[in-house]
C-alpha cells in the first residue's frame, strides 16, 4: 500500500504545481492589469484548492504509512533524524499543511470581496505564498 500511495502522491504533485502556477499567475496578471473577475477565474481558483486538498489528504495517508514519516520519528526520535529524514518526516508535511491553509484562506477571503481587483489581490497574495512554500519543501532529489 505504501508504494501505491507514494506513487499517487508523487504524480499528483505535478498537477498541484501546474495548477498553482496557473492560478498564481492568473491572479497576479489579472490583478496588475485590473481585469474583471469571471467564472473561469473562479473555476481555476476552486480547482487549485481542490487539487491541493486532495494532495494533503494523500500526503497524510502517506505520512502514517511510510517508514520515513511518523514511524521514523517514533523509532529514532527527533534527534536521530538526518537532514533528509527531517525533511520528509517534519518539514515537508508541516510546510505542506501551512501552504494548504494559506491557499484555503485566500480562497475563502476572495469569495467575500465584491469587486474584481480585491478578489484577485486575495488570490494573488495567498496563492503565491502557498506556491512558494510548496516549492520550498519539495524533495527535489526524489522528483528528478
PDB file of C-alpha atoms in Angstrom:
ATOM      1  CA  UNK A   1       0.000   0.000   0.000  1.00  0.00           C
ATOM      2  CA  UNK A   2       2.836   2.370   0.846  1.00  0.00           C
ATOM      3  CA  UNK A   3       4.307   2.200  -2.671  1.00  0.00           C
ATOM      4  CA  UNK A   4       0.943   2.906  -4.314  1.00  0.00           C
ATOM      5  CA  UNK A   5       0.217   5.880  -2.068  1.00  0.00           C
ATOM      6  CA  UNK A   6       3.753   7.189  -2.596  1.00  0.00           C
ATOM      7  CA  UNK A   7       3.359   6.953  -6.365  1.00  0.00           C
ATOM      8  CA  UNK A   8      -0.009   8.736  -6.280  1.00  0.00           C
ATOM      9  CA  UNK A   9       1.389  11.464  -4.012  1.00  0.00           C
ATOM     10  CA  UNK A  10       4.384  11.957  -6.298  1.00  0.00           C
ATOM     11  CA  UNK A  11       2.427  12.153  -9.548  1.00  0.00           C
ATOM     12  CA  UNK A  12      -0.410  14.224  -8.085  1.00  0.00           C
ATOM     13  CA  UNK A  13       2.242  16.747  -7.002  1.00  0.00           C
ATOM     14  CA  UNK A  14       2.880  17.585 -10.661  1.00  0.00           C
ATOM     15  CA  UNK A  15      -0.789  18.511 -11.048  1.00  0.00           C
ATOM     16  CA  UNK A  16      -0.623  20.578  -7.858  1.00  0.00           C
ATOM     17  CA  UNK A  17       2.405  22.531  -9.080  1.00  0.00           C
ATOM     18  CA  UNK A  18       0.867  23.085 -12.525  1.00  0.00           C
ATOM     19  CA  UNK A  19      -2.399  24.310 -11.015  1.00  0.00           C
ATOM     20  CA  UNK A  20      -0.592  26.558  -8.548  1.00  0.00           C
ATOM     21  CA  UNK A  21       1.418  28.086 -11.390  1.00  0.00           C
ATOM     22  CA  UNK A  22      -1.749  28.680 -13.420  1.00  0.00           C
ATOM     23  CA  UNK A  23      -3.781  30.065 -10.507  1.00  0.00           C
ATOM     24  CA  UNK A  24      -0.981  32.233  -9.141  1.00  0.00           C
ATOM     25  CA  UNK A  25      -0.022  33.779 -12.459  1.00  0.00           C
ATOM     26  CA  UNK A  26      -3.670  34.198 -13.438  1.00  0.00           C
ATOM     27  CA  UNK A  27      -4.364  36.114 -10.228  1.00  0.00           C
ATOM     28  CA  UNK A  28      -1.174  38.181 -10.441  1.00  0.00           C
ATOM     29  CA  UNK A  29      -1.620  39.061 -14.102  1.00  0.00           C
ATOM     30  CA  UNK A  30      -5.276  39.999 -13.741  1.00  0.00           C
ATOM     31  CA  UNK A  31      -4.673  41.930 -10.520  1.00  0.00           C
ATOM     32  CA  UNK A  32      -1.924  44.076 -12.035  1.00  0.00           C
ATOM     33  CA  UNK A  33      -3.809  44.610 -15.293  1.00  0.00           C
ATOM     34  CA  UNK A  34      -7.115  45.345 -13.489  1.00  0.00           C
ATOM     35  CA  UNK A  35      -9.109  42.742 -15.380  1.00  0.00           C
ATOM     36  CA  UNK A  36     -12.631  41.668 -14.492  1.00  0.00           C
ATOM     37  CA  UNK A  37     -13.212  38.542 -12.418  1.00  0.00           C
ATOM     38  CA  UNK A  38     -15.033  35.903 -14.487  1.00  0.00           C
ATOM     39  CA  UNK A  39     -16.342  32.392 -13.919  1.00  0.00           C
ATOM     40  CA  UNK A  40     -13.163  30.868 -15.368  1.00  0.00           C
ATOM     41  CA  UNK A  41     -11.104  32.664 -12.703  1.00  0.00           C
ATOM     42  CA  UNK A  42     -13.367  31.238 -10.020  1.00  0.00           C
ATOM     43  CA  UNK A  43     -13.014  27.755 -11.504  1.00  0.00           C
ATOM     44  CA  UNK A  44      -9.217  27.992 -11.677  1.00  0.00           C
ATOM     45  CA  UNK A  45      -9.045  29.054  -8.017  1.00  0.00           C
ATOM     46  CA  UNK A  46     -11.525  26.353  -6.960  1.00  0.00           C
ATOM     47  CA  UNK A  47      -9.818  23.566  -8.913  1.00  0.00           C
ATOM     48  CA  UNK A  48      -6.461  24.572  -7.430  1.00  0.00           C
ATOM     49  CA  UNK A  49      -7.986  24.487  -3.964  1.00  0.00           C
ATOM     50  CA  UNK A  50      -9.458  21.022  -4.578  1.00  0.00           C
ATOM     51  CA  UNK A  51      -6.240  19.627  -6.046  1.00  0.00           C
ATOM     52  CA  UNK A  52      -4.151  20.889  -3.125  1.00  0.00           C
ATOM     53  CA  UNK A  53      -6.589  19.477  -0.569  1.00  0.00           C
ATOM     54  CA  UNK A  54      -6.520  16.082  -2.257  1.00  0.00           C
ATOM     55  CA  UNK A  55      -2.721  16.203  -2.202  1.00  0.00           C
ATOM     56  CA  UNK A  56      -2.838  16.991   1.509  1.00  0.00           C
ATOM     57  CA  UNK A  57      -5.091  14.010   2.195  1.00  0.00           C
ATOM     58  CA  UNK A  58      -2.881  11.678   0.172  1.00  0.00           C
ATOM     59  CA  UNK A  59       0.146  13.090   1.992  1.00  0.00           C
ATOM     60  CA  UNK A  60      -1.406  12.485   5.402  1.00  0.00           C
ATOM     61  CA  UNK A  61      -2.110   8.871   4.489  1.00  0.00           C
ATOM     62  CA  UNK A  62       1.473   8.557   3.272  1.00  0.00           C
ATOM     63  CA  UNK A  63       2.826  10.189   6.441  1.00  0.00           C
ATOM     64  CA  UNK A  64       1.290   7.499   8.624  1.00  0.00           C
ATOM     65  CA  UNK A  65       2.033   4.539   6.312  1.00  0.00           C
ATOM     66  CA  UNK A  66       5.551   5.497   5.250  1.00  0.00           C
ATOM     67  CA  UNK A  67       8.673   4.344   7.060  1.00  0.00           C
ATOM     68  CA  UNK A  68      10.021   7.889   6.511  1.00  0.00           C
ATOM     69  CA  UNK A  69       7.171   9.717   8.263  1.00  0.00           C
ATOM     70  CA  UNK A  70       5.734   9.193  11.707  1.00  0.00           C
ATOM     71  CA  UNK A  71       7.338   5.762  12.054  1.00  0.00           C
ATOM     72  CA  UNK A  72      10.785   7.278  11.554  1.00  0.00           C
ATOM     73  CA  UNK A  73      10.190   9.829  14.315  1.00  0.00           C
ATOM     74  CA  UNK A  74       8.817   7.131  16.625  1.00  0.00           C
ATOM     75  CA  UNK A  75      11.786   4.847  16.009  1.00  0.00           C
ATOM     76  CA  UNK A  76      14.618   7.395  16.106  1.00  0.00           C
ATOM     77  CA  UNK A  77      13.249  10.421  17.931  1.00  0.00           C
ATOM     78  CA  UNK A  78      13.677  13.923  16.593  1.00  0.00           C
ATOM     79  CA  UNK A  79      17.374  13.980  17.477  1.00  0.00           C
ATOM     80  CA  UNK A  80      18.068  10.838  15.479  1.00  0.00           C
ATOM     81  CA  UNK A  81      16.984  12.229  12.127  1.00  0.00           C
ATOM     82  CA  UNK A  82      19.458  13.353   9.496  1.00  0.00           C
ATOM     83  CA  UNK A  83      18.605  16.340   7.303  1.00  0.00           C
ATOM     84  CA  UNK A  84      16.852  14.351   4.560  1.00  0.00           C
ATOM     85  CA  UNK A  85      14.856  12.317   7.085  1.00  0.00           C
ATOM     86  CA  UNK A  86      13.872  15.520   8.868  1.00  0.00           C
ATOM     87  CA  UNK A  87      12.721  16.969   5.527  1.00  0.00           C
ATOM     88  CA  UNK A  88      10.437  14.002   4.884  1.00  0.00           C
ATOM     89  CA  UNK A  89       9.208  13.495   8.453  1.00  0.00           C
ATOM     90  CA  UNK A  90       8.818  17.071   9.696  1.00  0.00           C
ATOM     91  CA  UNK A  91       9.442  19.929   7.281  1.00  0.00           C
ATOM     92  CA  UNK A  92       7.653  18.615   4.174  1.00  0.00           C
ATOM     93  CA  UNK A  93       4.393  17.735   5.985  1.00  0.00           C
ATOM     94  CA  UNK A  94       4.354  20.845   8.192  1.00  0.00           C
ATOM     95  CA  UNK A  95       5.019  23.286   5.365  1.00  0.00           C
ATOM     96  CA  UNK A  96       2.557  21.415   3.136  1.00  0.00           C
ATOM     97  CA  UNK A  97      -0.180  21.831   5.733  1.00  0.00           C
ATOM     98  CA  UNK A  98       0.733  25.503   6.102  1.00  0.00           C
ATOM     99  CA  UNK A  99       0.644  26.016   2.317  1.00  0.00           C
ATOM    100  CA  UNK A 100      -2.784  24.384   2.008  1.00  0.00           C
ATOM    101  CA  UNK A 101      -4.024  26.514   4.908  1.00  0.00           C
ATOM    102  CA  UNK A 102      -2.845  29.697   3.163  1.00  0.00           C
ATOM    103  CA  UNK A 103      -4.448  28.645  -0.114  1.00  0.00           C
ATOM    104  CA  UNK A 104      -7.687  27.900   1.730  1.00  0.00           C
ATOM    105  CA  UNK A 105      -7.609  31.277   3.493  1.00  0.00           C
ATOM    106  CA  UNK A 106      -7.009  33.058   0.187  1.00  0.00           C
ATOM    107  CA  UNK A 107      -9.861  31.232  -1.490  1.00  0.00           C
ATOM    108  CA  UNK A 108     -12.194  31.969   1.406  1.00  0.00           C
ATOM    109  CA  UNK A 109     -11.238  35.650   1.561  1.00  0.00           C
ATOM    110  CA  UNK A 110     -11.611  36.157  -2.190  1.00  0.00           C
ATOM    111  CA  UNK A 111     -15.229  34.971  -2.065  1.00  0.00           C
ATOM    112  CA  UNK A 112     -16.117  37.724   0.409  1.00  0.00           C
ATOM    113  CA  UNK A 113     -14.862  40.508  -1.839  1.00  0.00           C
ATOM    114  CA  UNK A 114     -17.411  42.168  -4.098  1.00  0.00           C
ATOM    115  CA  UNK A 115     -15.241  43.617  -6.871  1.00  0.00           C
ATOM    116  CA  UNK A 116     -12.643  42.098  -9.159  1.00  0.00           C
ATOM    117  CA  UNK A 117      -9.425  43.771  -8.027  1.00  0.00           C
ATOM    118  CA  UNK A 118      -9.736  42.806  -4.331  1.00  0.00           C
ATOM    119  CA  UNK A 119     -10.681  39.252  -5.357  1.00  0.00           C
ATOM    120  CA  UNK A 120      -7.541  38.908  -7.457  1.00  0.00           C
ATOM    121  CA  UNK A 121      -5.483  40.574  -4.719  1.00  0.00           C
ATOM    122  CA  UNK A 122      -6.522  37.958  -2.128  1.00  0.00           C
ATOM    123  CA  UNK A 123      -5.876  35.109  -4.552  1.00  0.00           C
ATOM    124  CA  UNK A 124      -2.549  36.571  -5.650  1.00  0.00           C
ATOM    125  CA  UNK A 125      -1.246  37.069  -2.117  1.00  0.00           C
ATOM    126  CA  UNK A 126      -2.295  33.772  -0.563  1.00  0.00           C
ATOM    127  CA  UNK A 127      -1.812  31.511  -3.580  1.00  0.00           C
ATOM    128  CA  UNK A 128       1.663  32.983  -4.154  1.00  0.00           C
ATOM    129  CA  UNK A 129       2.609  32.373  -0.519  1.00  0.00           C
ATOM    130  CA  UNK A 130       1.273  28.822  -0.722  1.00  0.00           C
ATOM    131  CA  UNK A 131       3.087  28.234  -4.010  1.00  0.00           C
ATOM    132  CA  UNK A 132       6.407  29.466  -2.609  1.00  0.00           C
ATOM    133  CA  UNK A 133       6.015  27.236   0.443  1.00  0.00           C
ATOM    134  CA  UNK A 134       5.203  24.218  -1.725  1.00  0.00           C
ATOM    135  CA  UNK A 135       8.274  24.838  -3.887  1.00  0.00           C
ATOM    136  CA  UNK A 136      10.483  25.290  -0.836  1.00  0.00           C
ATOM    137  CA  UNK A 137       9.784  21.841   0.609  1.00  0.00           C
ATOM    138  CA  UNK A 138       9.548  19.607  -2.443  1.00  0.00           C
ATOM    139  CA  UNK A 139      12.158  16.851  -2.096  1.00  0.00           C
ATOM    140  CA  UNK A 140      13.741  17.734  -5.446  1.00  0.00           C
ATOM    141  CA  UNK A 141      16.193  14.826  -5.351  1.00  0.00           C
ATOM    142  CA  UNK A 142      13.220  12.442  -5.431  1.00  0.00           C
ATOM    143  CA  UNK A 143      11.498  14.331  -8.243  1.00  0.00           C
ATOM    144  CA  UNK A 144      14.147  14.245 -10.940  1.00  0.00           C
TER     145      UNK A 144
END
